[in-house]
Amino acid sequence: MNSAILDAATLQPIQIPDRAMWLQLLLLSPLLYIAWNIISLWRNIAKCRSMGVPVVWIPIDHRNFFWMLVQGYVWDFIDSYHRPWSSIPTYIRFTRPGWQFYDKGDTHVKLGPVWALVTPANTFINVSDPKAIEAMVNHRKDSVSQVEQPKQLEIN
């Protein structure tokens, strides 16, 4: 007896994709993800350059799920060579959790009081000028926020 999976609506046999299609899908997914990251990074860099501040980019967001899984091993490997912090390439250096403590303000000395850290997912503006920080804190309600505020749950 030949058994087949039938569509419930039409009672016609459902074709199950062959292995080649699954292999193509398996290979295509990472390529599409990498392409999306490159396009997003390029777009975010273009936005930051329009602000006129120095830009430092990293190819993967430090909050990326995959990176959070492997970063401990990567940093253990890098730390095993006992390299000085300044010799680590910037596209790796700023992915370390707590990089600000290792950097100790060296990037602000090199790039100035305001610079942008750009990732495919986010842009982080780093400011070291005390007057600018005070103005931002005192006038934070004047700036436009794109974060949606949650609405109160209305129960009738």
JSON list of C-alpha atoms in Angstrom, two decimals:
[
{"chain": "A", "resi": 1, "resn": "MET", "atom": "CA", "xyz": [0.00, 0.00, 0.00]},
{"chain": "A", "resi": 2, "resn": "ASN", "atom": "CA", "xyz": [1.39, 3.37, -1.06]},
{"chain": "A", "resi": 3, "resn": "SER", "atom": "CA", "xyz": [0.89, 6.05, 1.56]},
{"chain": "A", "resi": 4, "resn": "ALA", "atom": "CA", "xyz": [1.09, 9.76, 0.75]},
{"chain": "A", "resi": 5, "resn": "ILE", "atom": "CA", "xyz": [0.48, 12.96, 2.63]},
{"chain": "A", "resi": 6, "resn": "LEU", "atom": "CA", "xyz": [-2.71, 14.57, 1.38]},
{"chain": "A", "resi": 7, "resn": "ASP", "atom": "CA", "xyz": [-3.78, 18.19, 1.43]},
{"chain": "A", "resi": 8, "resn": "ALA", "atom": "CA", "xyz": [-6.81, 18.44, 3.72]},
{"chain": "A", "resi": 9, "resn": "ALA", "atom": "CA", "xyz": [-8.69, 20.86, 1.45]},
{"chain": "A", "resi": 10, "resn": "THR", "atom": "CA", "xyz": [-8.15, 19.26, -1.97]},
{"chain": "A", "resi": 11, "resn": "LEU", "atom": "CA", "xyz": [-7.24, 15.68, -1.01]},
{"chain": "A", "resi": 12, "resn": "GLN", "atom": "CA", "xyz": [-4.36, 15.90, -3.50]},
{"chain": "A", "resi": 13, "resn": "PRO", "atom": "CA", "xyz": [-0.91, 14.56, -2.61]},
{"chain": "A", "resi": 14, "resn": "ILE", "atom": "CA", "xyz": [1.48, 17.17, -1.23]},
{"chain": "A", "resi": 15, "resn": "GLN", "atom": "CA", "xyz": [4.88, 17.26, -2.87]},
{"chain": "A", "resi": 16, "resn": "ILE", "atom": "CA", "xyz": [7.68, 17.22, -0.32]},
{"chain": "A", "resi": 17, "resn": "PRO", "atom": "CA", "xyz": [10.73, 19.20, -1.46]},
{"chain": "A", "resi": 18, "resn": "ASP", "atom": "CA", "xyz": [13.74, 17.09, -2.30]},
{"chain": "A", "resi": 19, "resn": "ARG", "atom": "CA", "xyz": [17.10, 17.25, -0.55]},
{"chain": "A", "resi": 20, "resn": "ALA", "atom": "CA", "xyz": [18.62, 19.56, -3.13]},
{"chain": "A", "resi": 21, "resn": "MET", "atom": "CA", "xyz": [16.11, 22.28, -2.32]},
{"chain": "A", "resi": 22, "resn": "TRP", "atom": "CA", "xyz": [16.77, 21.95, 1.41]},
{"chain": "A", "resi": 23, "resn": "LEU", "atom": "CA", "xyz": [20.50, 22.16, 0.75]},
{"chain": "A", "resi": 24, "resn": "GLN", "atom": "CA", "xyz": [20.02, 25.28, -1.36]},
{"chain": "A", "resi": 25, "resn": "LEU", "atom": "CA", "xyz": [17.90, 26.84, 1.36]},
{"chain": "A", "resi": 26, "resn": "LEU", "atom": "CA", "xyz": [20.49, 25.92, 3.98]},
{"chain": "A", "resi": 27, "resn": "LEU", "atom": "CA", "xyz": [23.28, 27.53, 1.95]},
{"chain": "A", "resi": 28, "resn": "LEU", "atom": "CA", "xyz": [21.27, 30.53, 0.82]},
{"chain": "A", "resi": 29, "resn": "SER", "atom": "CA", "xyz": [20.10, 31.60, 4.29]},
{"chain": "A", "resi": 30, "resn": "PRO", "atom": "CA", "xyz": [23.55, 32.55, 5.64]},
{"chain": "A", "resi": 31, "resn": "LEU", "atom": "CA", "xyz": [24.38, 34.33, 2.38]},
{"chain": "A", "resi": 32, "resn": "LEU", "atom": "CA", "xyz": [21.19, 36.39, 2.57]},
{"chain": "A", "resi": 33, "resn": "TYR", "atom": "CA", "xyz": [21.92, 37.20, 6.23]},
{"chain": "A", "resi": 34, "resn": "ILE", "atom": "CA", "xyz": [25.45, 38.35, 5.37]},
{"chain": "A", "resi": 35, "resn": "ALA", "atom": "CA", "xyz": [24.12, 40.45, 2.47]},
{"chain": "A", "resi": 36, "resn": "TRP", "atom": "CA", "xyz": [21.51, 42.02, 4.75]},
{"chain": "A", "resi": 37, "resn": "ASN", "atom": "CA", "xyz": [24.22, 42.87, 7.31]},
{"chain": "A", "resi": 38, "resn": "ILE", "atom": "CA", "xyz": [26.44, 44.47, 4.66]},
{"chain": "A", "resi": 39, "resn": "ILE", "atom": "CA", "xyz": [23.58, 46.56, 3.26]},
{"chain": "A", "resi": 40, "resn": "SER", "atom": "CA", "xyz": [22.43, 47.64, 6.74]},
{"chain": "A", "resi": 41, "resn": "LEU", "atom": "CA", "xyz": [25.97, 48.53, 7.79]},
{"chain": "A", "resi": 42, "resn": "TRP", "atom": "CA", "xyz": [26.51, 50.55, 4.61]},
{"chain": "A", "resi": 43, "resn": "ARG", "atom": "CA", "xyz": [23.22, 52.39, 5.15]},
{"chain": "A", "resi": 44, "resn": "ASN", "atom": "CA", "xyz": [24.04, 53.21, 8.80]},
{"chain": "A", "resi": 45, "resn": "ILE", "atom": "CA", "xyz": [27.52, 54.42, 7.87]},
{"chain": "A", "resi": 46, "resn": "ALA", "atom": "CA", "xyz": [26.01, 56.74, 5.25]},
{"chain": "A", "resi": 47, "resn": "LYS", "atom": "CA", "xyz": [23.60, 58.17, 7.85]},
{"chain": "A", "resi": 48, "resn": "CYS", "atom": "CA", "xyz": [26.43, 58.81, 10.32]},
{"chain": "A", "resi": 49, "resn": "ARG", "atom": "CA", "xyz": [28.68, 60.43, 7.75]},
{"chain": "A", "resi": 50, "resn": "SER", "atom": "CA", "xyz": [25.89, 62.91, 7.03]},
{"chain": "A", "resi": 51, "resn": "MET", "atom": "CA", "xyz": [26.16, 64.03, 10.70]},
{"chain": "A", "resi": 52, "resn": "GLY", "atom": "CA", "xyz": [29.80, 64.98, 10.18]},
{"chain": "A", "resi": 53, "resn": "VAL", "atom": "CA", "xyz": [31.24, 62.98, 13.08]},
{"chain": "A", "resi": 54, "resn": "PRO", "atom": "CA", "xyz": [34.07, 60.43, 12.83]},
{"chain": "A", "resi": 55, "resn": "VAL", "atom": "CA", "xyz": [32.75, 56.93, 12.23]},
{"chain": "A", "resi": 56, "resn": "VAL", "atom": "CA", "xyz": [34.06, 53.62, 13.56]},
{"chain": "A", "resi": 57, "resn": "TRP", "atom": "CA", "xyz": [32.26, 50.57, 12.19]},
{"chain": "A", "resi": 58, "resn": "ILE", "atom": "CA", "xyz": [32.10, 46.99, 13.31]},
{"chain": "A", "resi": 59, "resn": "PRO", "atom": "CA", "xyz": [30.70, 44.25, 11.05]},
{"chain": "A", "resi": 60, "resn": "ILE", "atom": "CA", "xyz": [28.57, 42.56, 13.70]},
{"chain": "A", "resi": 61, "resn": "ASP", "atom": "CA", "xyz": [26.44, 44.09, 16.41]},
{"chain": "A", "resi": 62, "resn": "HIS", "atom": "CA", "xyz": [27.73, 43.28, 19.89]},
{"chain": "A", "resi": 63, "resn": "ARG", "atom": "CA", "xyz": [24.17, 42.30, 20.85]},
{"chain": "A", "resi": 64, "resn": "ASN", "atom": "CA", "xyz": [23.84, 39.81, 17.98]},
{"chain": "A", "resi": 65, "resn": "PHE", "atom": "CA", "xyz": [22.68, 36.42, 19.27]},
{"chain": "A", "resi": 66, "resn": "PHE", "atom": "CA", "xyz": [25.29, 34.42, 17.35]},
{"chain": "A", "resi": 67, "resn": "TRP", "atom": "CA", "xyz": [28.08, 36.77, 18.47]},
{"chain": "A", "resi": 68, "resn": "MET", "atom": "CA", "xyz": [26.98, 36.54, 22.10]},
{"chain": "A", "resi": 69, "resn": "LEU", "atom": "CA", "xyz": [27.33, 32.75, 21.86]},
{"chain": "A", "resi": 70, "resn": "VAL", "atom": "CA", "xyz": [30.85, 32.74, 20.41]},
{"chain": "A", "resi": 71, "resn": "GLN", "atom": "CA", "xyz": [32.43, 35.95, 21.73]},
{"chain": "A", "resi": 72, "resn": "GLY", "atom": "CA", "xyz": [33.72, 34.35, 24.92]},
{"chain": "A", "resi": 73, "resn": "TYR", "atom": "CA", "xyz": [35.75, 31.86, 22.90]},
{"chain": "A", "resi": 74, "resn": "VAL", "atom": "CA", "xyz": [36.96, 34.55, 20.50]},
{"chain": "A", "resi": 75, "resn": "TRP", "atom": "CA", "xyz": [38.10, 36.83, 23.33]},
{"chain": "A", "resi": 76, "resn": "ASP", "atom": "CA", "xyz": [39.75, 33.95, 25.19]},
{"chain": "A", "resi": 77, "resn": "PHE", "atom": "CA", "xyz": [41.70, 33.20, 22.02]},
{"chain": "A", "resi": 78, "resn": "ILE", "atom": "CA", "xyz": [42.69, 36.86, 21.52]},
{"chain": "A", "resi": 79, "resn": "ASP", "atom": "CA", "xyz": [43.61, 37.28, 25.20]},
{"chain": "A", "resi": 80, "resn": "SER", "atom": "CA", "xyz": [45.86, 34.21, 25.04]},
{"chain": "A", "resi": 81, "resn": "TYR", "atom": "CA", "xyz": [48.27, 36.21, 22.84]},
{"chain": "A", "resi": 82, "resn": "HIS", "atom": "CA", "xyz": [48.63, 39.01, 25.45]},
{"chain": "A", "resi": 83, "resn": "ARG", "atom": "CA", "xyz": [48.35, 41.73, 22.82]},
{"chain": "A", "resi": 84, "resn": "PRO", "atom": "CA", "xyz": [47.98, 45.35, 23.92]},
{"chain": "A", "resi": 85, "resn": "TRP", "atom": "CA", "xyz": [44.45, 46.74, 23.53]},
{"chain": "A", "resi": 86, "resn": "SER", "atom": "CA", "xyz": [45.52, 49.31, 20.94]},
{"chain": "A", "resi": 87, "resn": "SER", "atom": "CA", "xyz": [46.92, 46.61, 18.62]},
{"chain": "A", "resi": 88, "resn": "ILE", "atom": "CA", "xyz": [43.57, 44.82, 18.29]},
{"chain": "A", "resi": 89, "resn": "PRO", "atom": "CA", "xyz": [41.75, 45.93, 15.09]},
{"chain": "A", "resi": 90, "resn": "THR", "atom": "CA", "xyz": [38.84, 48.30, 15.74]},
{"chain": "A", "resi": 91, "resn": "TYR", "atom": "CA", "xyz": [36.36, 46.04, 13.96]},
{"chain": "A", "resi": 92, "resn": "ILE", "atom": "CA", "xyz": [37.01, 43.47, 16.70]},
{"chain": "A", "resi": 93, "resn": "ARG", "atom": "CA", "xyz": [37.90, 45.73, 19.63]},
{"chain": "A", "resi": 94, "resn": "PHE", "atom": "CA", "xyz": [34.49, 47.37, 20.01]},
{"chain": "A", "resi": 95, "resn": "THR", "atom": "CA", "xyz": [32.60, 44.08, 20.05]},
{"chain": "A", "resi": 96, "resn": "ARG", "atom": "CA", "xyz": [34.03, 43.21, 23.46]},
{"chain": "A", "resi": 97, "resn": "PRO", "atom": "CA", "xyz": [31.61, 43.65, 26.37]},
{"chain": "A", "resi": 98, "resn": "GLY", "atom": "CA", "xyz": [32.83, 46.58, 28.46]},
{"chain": "A", "resi": 99, "resn": "TRP", "atom": "CA", "xyz": [35.20, 47.82, 25.76]},
{"chain": "A", "resi": 100, "resn": "GLN", "atom": "CA", "xyz": [34.91, 51.30, 27.30]},
{"chain": "A", "resi": 101, "resn": "PHE", "atom": "CA", "xyz": [36.93, 50.16, 30.33]},
{"chain": "A", "resi": 102, "resn": "TYR", "atom": "CA", "xyz": [39.69, 48.67, 28.19]},
{"chain": "A", "resi": 103, "resn": "ASP", "atom": "CA", "xyz": [39.75, 51.70, 25.88]},
{"chain": "A", "resi": 104, "resn": "LYS", "atom": "CA", "xyz": [40.15, 54.24, 28.72]},
{"chain": "A", "resi": 105, "resn": "GLY", "atom": "CA", "xyz": [39.28, 57.14, 26.42]},
{"chain": "A", "resi": 106, "resn": "ASP", "atom": "CA", "xyz": [41.94, 56.41, 23.77]},
{"chain": "A", "resi": 107, "resn": "THR", "atom": "CA", "xyz": [39.35, 56.55, 21.01]},
{"chain": "A", "resi": 108, "resn": "HIS", "atom": "CA", "xyz": [38.19, 60.00, 22.15]},
{"chain": "A", "resi": 109, "resn": "VAL", "atom": "CA", "xyz": [41.81, 61.19, 22.10]},
{"chain": "A", "resi": 110, "resn": "LYS", "atom": "CA", "xyz": [42.22, 59.90, 18.52]},
{"chain": "A", "resi": 111, "resn": "LEU", "atom": "CA", "xyz": [38.80, 60.83, 17.09]},
{"chain": "A", "resi": 112, "resn": "GLY", "atom": "CA", "xyz": [37.67, 63.79, 19.17]},
{"chain": "A", "resi": 113, "resn": "PRO", "atom": "CA", "xyz": [34.96, 64.43, 21.74]},
{"chain": "A", "resi": 114, "resn": "VAL", "atom": "CA", "xyz": [32.14, 63.02, 19.56]},
{"chain": "A", "resi": 115, "resn": "TRP", "atom": "CA", "xyz": [32.28, 59.93, 17.37]},
{"chain": "A", "resi": 116, "resn": "ALA", "atom": "CA", "xyz": [29.88, 57.25, 16.18]},
{"chain": "A", "resi": 117, "resn": "LEU", "atom": "CA", "xyz": [30.13, 53.48, 16.56]},
{"chain": "A", "resi": 118, "resn": "VAL", "atom": "CA", "xyz": [28.18, 51.95, 13.69]},
{"chain": "A", "resi": 119, "resn": "THR", "atom": "CA", "xyz": [26.90, 48.37, 13.51]},
{"chain": "A", "resi": 120, "resn": "PRO", "atom": "CA", "xyz": [24.47, 46.74, 11.07]},
{"chain": "A", "resi": 121, "resn": "ALA", "atom": "CA", "xyz": [21.70, 47.03, 13.67]},
{"chain": "A", "resi": 122, "resn": "ASN", "atom": "CA", "xyz": [22.49, 50.24, 15.58]},
{"chain": "A", "resi": 123, "resn": "THR", "atom": "CA", "xyz": [24.42, 53.47, 15.76]},
{"chain": "A", "resi": 124, "resn": "PHE", "atom": "CA", "xyz": [25.94, 54.56, 19.05]},
{"chain": "A", "resi": 125, "resn": "ILE", "atom": "CA", "xyz": [27.02, 58.18, 19.50]},
{"chain": "A", "resi": 126, "resn": "ASN", "atom": "CA", "xyz": [29.88, 58.48, 22.01]},
{"chain": "A", "resi": 127, "resn": "VAL", "atom": "CA", "xyz": [30.35, 61.88, 23.64]},
{"chain": "A", "resi": 128, "resn": "SER", "atom": "CA", "xyz": [33.13, 62.90, 26.04]},
{"chain": "A", "resi": 129, "resn": "ASP", "atom": "CA", "xyz": [32.58, 66.67, 26.19]},
{"chain": "A", "resi": 130, "resn": "PRO", "atom": "CA", "xyz": [31.15, 67.51, 29.66]},
{"chain": "A", "resi": 131, "resn": "LYS", "atom": "CA", "xyz": [29.24, 70.57, 28.41]},
{"chain": "A", "resi": 132, "resn": "ALA", "atom": "CA", "xyz": [27.64, 68.59, 25.60]},
{"chain": "A", "resi": 133, "resn": "ILE", "atom": "CA", "xyz": [26.64, 65.82, 28.00]},
{"chain": "A", "resi": 134, "resn": "GLU", "atom": "CA", "xyz": [25.16, 68.36, 30.42]},
{"chain": "A", "resi": 135, "resn": "ALA", "atom": "CA", "xyz": [23.16, 69.95, 27.59]},
{"chain": "A", "resi": 136, "resn": "MET", "atom": "CA", "xyz": [21.89, 66.53, 26.47]},
{"chain": "A", "resi": 137, "resn": "VAL", "atom": "CA", "xyz": [20.83, 65.59, 30.00]},
{"chain": "A", "resi": 138, "resn": "ASN", "atom": "CA", "xyz": [19.18, 68.95, 30.72]},
{"chain": "A", "resi": 139, "resn": "HIS", "atom": "CA", "xyz": [17.33, 69.08, 27.39]},
{"chain": "A", "resi": 140, "resn": "ARG", "atom": "CA", "xyz": [16.54, 65.40, 26.86]},
{"chain": "A", "resi": 141, "resn": "LYS", "atom": "CA", "xyz": [12.80, 66.11, 26.59]},
{"chain": "A", "resi": 142, "resn": "ASP", "atom": "CA", "xyz": [13.45, 68.53, 23.71]},
{"chain": "A", "resi": 143, "resn": "SER", "atom": "CA", "xyz": [14.88, 65.82, 21.46]},
{"chain": "A", "resi": 144, "resn": "VAL", "atom": "CA", "xyz": [12.71, 63.66, 19.28]},
{"chain": "A", "resi": 145, "resn": "SER", "atom": "CA", "xyz": [12.49, 60.06, 20.43]},
{"chain": "A", "resi": 146, "resn": "GLN", "atom": "CA", "xyz": [11.60, 57.34, 17.95]},
{"chain": "A", "resi": 147, "resn": "VAL", "atom": "CA", "xyz": [10.86, 54.80, 20.64]},
{"chain": "A", "resi": 148, "resn": "GLU", "atom": "CA", "xyz": [7.18, 53.93, 20.85]},
{"chain": "A", "resi": 149, "resn": "GLN", "atom": "CA", "xyz": [5.81, 54.38, 24.32]},
{"chain": "A", "resi": 150, "resn": "PRO", "atom": "CA", "xyz": [3.76, 51.42, 25.50]},
{"chain": "A", "resi": 151, "resn": "LYS", "atom": "CA", "xyz": [0.08, 52.17, 25.86]},
{"chain": "A", "resi": 152, "resn": "GLN", "atom": "CA", "xyz": [-1.75, 51.46, 29.07]},
{"chain": "A", "resi": 153, "resn": "LEU", "atom": "CA", "xyz": [-3.75, 48.28, 28.93]},
{"chain": "A", "resi": 154, "resn": "GLU", "atom": "CA", "xyz": [-7.41, 49.18, 28.81]},
{"chain": "A", "resi": 155, "resn": "ILE", "atom": "CA", "xyz": [-9.72, 46.57, 30.27]},
{"chain": "A", "resi": 156, "resn": "ASN", "atom": "CA", "xyz": [-13.45, 47.18, 29.91]}
]
